[in-house]
XYZ file of N, CA and C in Angstrom:
438
model
N 0.751 -1.050 -0.009
C -0.146 0.303 0.260
C 0.799 1.404 0.270
N 2.190 1.174 0.723
C 2.945 2.291 1.011
C 3.601 2.990 -0.536
N 3.283 1.164 -1.212
C 4.303 2.228 -2.611
C 3.295 2.657 -3.579
N 1.790 1.861 -3.618
C 0.760 2.704 -4.590
C 0.814 4.256 -3.930
N 0.671 4.310 -2.476
C 0.504 5.912 -2.038
C 1.946 6.802 -2.654
N 3.010 6.242 -2.963
C 4.341 6.298 -3.185
C 4.056 7.182 -4.793
N 3.777 5.572 -5.733
C 3.436 6.051 -7.043
C 2.280 7.322 -7.112
N 1.497 7.078 -6.880
C 0.175 8.470 -6.488
C 0.842 9.483 -6.284
N 1.602 9.767 -5.051
C 1.992 11.058 -4.754
C 2.734 11.698 -5.879
N 3.483 10.505 -5.874
C 4.459 11.057 -7.255
C 3.700 11.582 -8.485
N 3.155 10.961 -9.116
C 2.629 11.488 -10.290
C 1.758 12.787 -9.819
N 0.752 12.823 -9.222
C 0.075 13.450 -8.410
C 0.918 15.363 -8.255
N 1.809 14.899 -7.679
C 2.586 16.373 -8.027
C 4.043 16.383 -9.323
N 4.196 15.265 -10.148
C 4.324 15.485 -11.395
C 3.776 16.210 -12.320
N 2.507 15.697 -12.332
C 1.371 16.183 -13.494
C 1.188 17.263 -12.913
N 1.526 17.946 -12.034
C 1.167 19.175 -11.532
C 1.783 20.712 -12.799
N 2.649 20.332 -12.811
C 3.840 21.217 -13.890
C 3.384 21.020 -15.012
N 2.783 19.678 -15.620
C 2.452 19.803 -16.796
C 0.722 20.639 -17.052
N -0.253 20.061 -16.278
C -1.423 21.600 -15.730
C -1.418 22.537 -16.042
N -0.434 23.138 -14.830
C 0.114 24.678 -15.282
C 0.834 24.626 -16.105
N 1.973 24.258 -17.103
C 2.564 24.481 -17.799
C 1.175 24.614 -19.559
N 0.175 23.672 -19.144
C -0.586 23.741 -20.326
C -2.036 24.907 -19.860
N -2.005 25.027 -18.947
C -3.206 26.465 -18.367
C -2.525 27.430 -19.161
N -1.120 27.692 -18.250
C -0.421 29.304 -18.654
C 0.022 28.976 -20.341
N 0.120 28.059 -21.135
C 0.127 28.039 -22.780
C -1.113 28.788 -23.088
N -2.987 28.172 -22.684
C -3.723 28.061 -23.350
C -4.099 29.776 -22.540
N -3.643 30.345 -21.376
C -4.217 32.041 -21.320
C -3.292 32.814 -22.265
N -1.790 32.030 -22.425
C -1.615 33.320 -22.966
C -1.832 32.831 -24.750
N -2.392 31.834 -24.882
C -3.051 32.015 -26.556
C -4.013 32.348 -26.564
N -4.422 32.661 -25.555
C -6.179 33.386 -25.278
C -5.836 34.776 -25.478
N -4.199 35.597 -25.308
C -4.450 37.016 -24.911
C -3.680 37.209 -25.938
N -3.021 36.573 -26.733
C -2.280 36.806 -27.750
C -2.336 36.280 -29.242
N -3.356 35.216 -29.355
C -3.257 34.709 -30.757
C -4.602 35.348 -31.640
N -4.293 35.607 -32.766
C -5.013 36.420 -33.855
C -5.803 35.977 -34.566
N -5.957 34.340 -34.002
C -6.860 33.343 -34.717
C -7.030 32.213 -34.167
N -7.895 31.421 -33.998
C -8.394 30.349 -33.228
C -8.026 28.503 -34.154
N -7.156 28.407 -34.227
C -6.099 27.608 -35.312
C -6.750 25.767 -34.000
N -6.282 24.998 -34.741
C -6.238 23.742 -34.547
C -5.403 23.404 -33.462
N -4.279 23.768 -33.047
C -3.249 24.000 -32.463
C -3.496 24.863 -31.012
N -4.489 25.897 -31.553
C -5.136 26.263 -29.734
C -6.054 25.470 -29.224
N -7.199 24.950 -30.410
C -8.025 24.371 -29.628
C -7.301 22.949 -28.891
N -6.091 22.410 -29.267
C -5.376 21.331 -28.586
C -4.851 21.539 -27.052
N -3.811 22.677 -27.825
C -3.708 23.324 -26.281
C -5.147 23.251 -24.597
N -5.704 23.694 -25.671
C -6.803 23.841 -24.301
C -7.151 22.318 -24.064
N -7.725 22.138 -24.928
C -8.149 20.668 -24.393
C -7.054 19.783 -23.916
N -5.846 20.092 -24.035
C -4.255 19.342 -23.045
C -4.642 19.865 -22.146
N -5.167 20.900 -21.701
C -5.232 21.397 -20.222
C -6.383 21.057 -19.575
N -7.318 20.771 -20.362
C -9.205 20.155 -19.736
C -8.308 18.846 -19.144
N -7.437 18.040 -20.467
C -7.749 16.443 -20.140
C -6.728 16.397 -18.863
N -5.734 17.249 -19.029
C -4.524 16.924 -17.772
C -5.128 17.667 -16.436
N -6.571 18.596 -16.238
C -6.687 18.849 -14.919
C -7.673 17.691 -14.563
N -8.667 16.843 -15.443
C -9.433 15.952 -15.380
C -7.993 14.743 -15.040
N -7.544 14.746 -15.278
C -6.726 13.364 -15.529
C -5.684 13.494 -13.758
N -5.994 15.210 -13.276
C -4.947 14.986 -11.820
C -6.577 14.949 -10.831
N -7.745 15.452 -11.469
C -8.466 14.898 -10.190
C -8.700 13.520 -9.593
N -8.630 12.804 -10.825
C -8.641 11.135 -10.862
C -7.590 11.014 -10.211
N -6.014 10.996 -10.316
C -5.177 10.142 -9.503
C -5.254 11.392 -7.726
N -5.699 12.618 -8.479
C -5.876 13.047 -6.496
C -7.525 12.303 -5.912
N -8.265 11.507 -6.418
C -9.316 11.172 -5.630
C -8.821 9.822 -5.306
N -8.289 9.481 -6.079
C -7.574 7.911 -5.650
C -6.523 8.039 -4.641
N -5.811 9.502 -4.156
C -5.488 9.767 -3.195
C -6.203 10.211 -2.073
N -6.883 10.533 -2.715
C -8.046 11.253 -1.400
C -8.139 9.596 -0.600
N -8.708 9.117 -0.909
C -9.371 7.749 -0.323
C -8.457 6.975 0.252
N -7.099 7.197 -0.400
C -5.885 5.707 0.122
C -4.803 6.916 1.029
N -5.056 7.576 1.352
C -3.995 8.534 1.810
C -3.824 9.038 3.515
N -3.096 8.643 3.975
C -2.703 9.042 5.636
C -2.987 10.125 5.770
N -3.199 11.187 4.499
C -2.872 12.787 5.372
C -4.513 12.872 5.210
N -5.245 12.443 4.794
C -6.616 12.449 5.370
C -7.423 11.964 6.057
N -7.647 12.188 6.964
C -8.187 11.278 8.180
C -9.721 12.018 8.624
N -10.509 11.478 9.058
C -11.496 12.154 9.659
C -11.901 11.727 11.165
N -11.102 12.315 11.951
C -10.951 12.113 13.391
C -11.807 13.063 14.360
N -11.568 13.027 15.199
C -12.095 14.215 16.357
C -11.094 15.268 15.835
N -11.913 16.714 15.674
C -11.372 17.841 16.146
C -10.499 17.944 14.284
N -10.396 17.202 13.876
C -9.638 16.860 12.531
C -9.954 18.492 11.876
N -10.565 19.467 11.858
C -10.755 20.902 11.431
C -10.115 21.453 12.115
N -9.429 20.982 13.309
C -8.342 21.694 13.945
C -6.988 22.201 13.982
N -7.024 20.956 12.747
C -5.728 20.068 12.524
C -5.012 20.818 11.340
N -4.276 21.959 11.549
C -4.237 22.491 9.744
C -3.737 21.370 8.352
N -3.163 20.309 8.862
C -2.508 19.484 8.113
C -4.014 18.619 7.458
N -4.804 18.224 8.115
C -5.543 16.691 7.976
C -6.844 18.177 7.578
N -7.058 19.441 7.867
C -8.222 20.055 7.178
C -7.630 20.828 5.170
N -6.745 20.987 5.646
C -6.417 21.697 3.932
C -6.069 20.110 3.210
N -6.025 19.169 3.543
C -5.761 17.640 2.826
C -7.718 17.352 2.731
N -8.087 17.422 4.213
C -9.722 16.688 3.757
C -10.579 17.681 3.272
N -10.274 18.799 3.284
C -11.452 19.671 2.511
C -10.303 20.632 1.883
N -9.753 21.874 2.326
C -9.560 22.866 1.491
C -9.013 22.392 0.482
N -8.033 21.510 -0.529
C -7.738 21.692 -1.017
C -8.411 20.283 -2.027
N -9.586 19.983 -1.767
C -10.687 18.936 -2.599
C -11.100 19.974 -3.257
N -12.193 20.944 -2.126
C -12.844 21.878 -2.095
C -12.299 22.932 -3.414
N -11.387 23.418 -3.301
C -10.567 24.408 -4.651
C -10.046 23.820 -5.546
N -9.757 22.837 -5.490
C -9.761 21.575 -6.808
C -10.579 21.780 -7.637
N -11.396 21.375 -6.530
C -12.830 21.006 -7.420
C -13.725 22.302 -8.284
N -13.116 23.494 -7.327
C -14.009 24.428 -7.902
C -13.106 25.296 -9.473
N -11.460 24.852 -9.366
C -11.067 25.284 -10.518
C -11.371 24.581 -11.680
N -11.185 23.044 -11.157
C -11.423 21.788 -12.619
C -13.136 22.638 -13.089
N -14.136 22.688 -12.115
C -14.982 23.027 -12.491
C -15.045 24.024 -13.634
N -14.479 25.117 -13.253
C -14.287 26.351 -13.383
C -13.458 26.415 -15.397
N -12.518 25.466 -15.312
C -12.379 25.140 -16.518
C -12.841 24.367 -17.304
N -13.004 23.165 -17.013
C -14.485 22.937 -17.430
C -15.429 23.380 -18.179
N -16.234 24.701 -17.617
C -17.067 25.861 -18.399
C -16.805 26.162 -19.384
N -15.044 26.781 -19.163
C -14.654 27.622 -20.103
C -13.985 26.527 -20.953
N -13.257 25.735 -21.401
C -13.281 24.765 -22.793
C -15.064 24.799 -23.269
N -16.108 24.545 -22.781
C -17.759 24.051 -22.725
C -17.427 24.855 -23.664
N -17.838 26.347 -23.207
C -17.984 27.410 -23.629
C -17.613 28.409 -24.810
N -16.415 28.194 -24.967
C -15.203 28.234 -26.206
C -15.549 27.387 -27.275
N -15.781 26.372 -27.159
C -15.823 25.146 -28.237
C -17.536 25.168 -28.804
N -18.065 26.139 -27.961
C -19.445 26.285 -28.664
C -19.913 27.982 -29.058
N -18.974 28.875 -29.174
C -18.995 29.926 -29.451
C -18.249 30.508 -31.153
N -18.768 30.973 -31.927
C -18.467 30.648 -33.330
C -16.986 31.782 -33.304
N -17.058 32.883 -32.960
C -16.448 34.121 -33.362
C -14.600 33.442 -32.559
N -14.043 33.985 -33.200
C -13.102 33.021 -32.143
C -12.300 34.197 -31.052
N -12.594 35.692 -31.273
C -12.652 36.575 -30.153
C -13.576 35.812 -28.605
N -14.531 35.469 -29.345
C -15.417 35.104 -27.876
C -14.910 33.764 -27.367
N -14.084 32.980 -28.331
C -14.015 31.737 -27.977
C -12.518 31.859 -26.408
N -12.016 32.793 -27.454
C -10.627 33.361 -26.573
C -11.127 34.122 -25.096
N -12.381 34.842 -24.667
C -12.499 35.682 -24.287
C -13.276 34.507 -22.932
N -13.689 33.155 -23.297
C -14.326 32.161 -22.065
C -12.908 31.183 -21.753
N -12.025 31.567 -22.612
C -10.877 30.935 -22.272
C -10.553 31.751 -21.359
N -9.424 32.501 -21.502
C -9.215 34.014 -20.585
C -9.886 34.315 -19.629
N -11.270 34.269 -19.269
C -11.673 33.940 -17.893
C -11.295 33.185 -17.412
N -12.699 31.407 -17.794
C -12.385 30.671 -16.627
C -11.187 30.135 -16.260
N -9.906 29.880 -17.759
C -8.935 29.281 -17.414
C -8.072 30.285 -16.588
N -7.973 31.616 -16.811
C -7.550 32.240 -15.572
C -7.693 31.783 -14.147
N -9.323 32.082 -14.462
C -9.428 31.886 -12.798
C -9.076 30.561 -12.174
N -9.086 29.626 -12.972
C -9.081 28.439 -12.669
C -7.037 28.123 -12.244
N -6.733 28.543 -12.857
C -5.066 28.722 -12.988
C -4.948 29.143 -10.919
N -5.637 30.505 -11.452
C -5.261 31.286 -9.690
C -5.759 30.063 -8.710
N -7.059 29.362 -8.666
C -7.482 28.629 -7.572
C -6.576 28.184 -7.673
N -6.477 26.728 -8.819
C -5.370 25.719 -7.984
C -3.623 26.462 -7.715
N -3.800 27.354 -8.106
C -2.287 28.441 -7.250
C -2.263 28.587 -5.960
N -3.445 28.781 -5.671
C -3.704 29.133 -3.873
C -3.839 27.508 -3.541
N -4.545 26.622 -3.967
C -4.722 25.289 -3.534
C -3.777 24.361 -3.461
N -2.485 24.678 -4.001
C -0.965 23.725 -3.934
C -0.636 23.835 -2.800
N -0.184 22.456 -2.671
C 0.785 22.636 -1.473
C 1.975 22.742 -1.553
N 2.481 24.191 -1.508
C 3.565 24.199 -2.290
C 4.599 24.184 -1.053
N 6.183 23.338 -1.491
C 6.746 23.355 -0.327
C 7.600 24.217 0.924
N 6.847 25.588 -0.044
C 7.174 26.697 1.468
C 6.118 26.701 2.488
N 4.973 26.168 1.734
C 4.265 26.186 3.314
C 4.266 25.113 3.828
N 4.994 25.068 4.730
C 5.707 24.157 5.827
C 4.501 22.793 6.402
N 3.863 23.693 6.721
C 2.911 22.862 7.471
C 2.260 22.130 6.725
N 2.581 22.120 5.402
C 1.400 21.362 4.370
C 2.479 19.567 4.058
N 3.544 20.003 4.157
C 4.499 18.598 3.978
C 4.786 18.592 2.194
N 4.092 19.684 1.544
C 4.391 19.008 0.365
C 5.707 19.193 -0.331
N 6.375 18.362 -1.402
C 7.693 19.001 -2.585
C 7.148 19.573 -3.569
N 8.096 19.574 -4.290
C 7.863 19.977 -5.452
C 8.218 19.013 -6.749
N 8.118 17.963 -5.972
C 7.677 16.531 -7.041
C 7.477 15.796 -6.123
């Protein structure tokens, strides 16, 4: 079980960088591109797929990790509260916003409207993701770079 937990943890931490890369590329395209080409659509799709894959791995971790424990006074423990509630709720909100943004962009006809949806929803999703990642400099959370 410890090996599976380690694999999931490293996968989840490593995939974070791909998620951030695809989101930044999608947002940068939404601000700078002059047309909506297939390559732009694919970057947006890869961002969407990567956050959903991250969700699946994260849900496995949620149910298998020892960092999620619903014991007495778990809300008073910053580590248990973060992994048991704050991280999950924040990331679900971010993934929902990104999914809505992709769906709205897909239905729009005009490329400026497509990019407007990506700019708004992907940027909000990225901000929320950055806020709820257990960064190493947040020492109480015990997160790593990978």
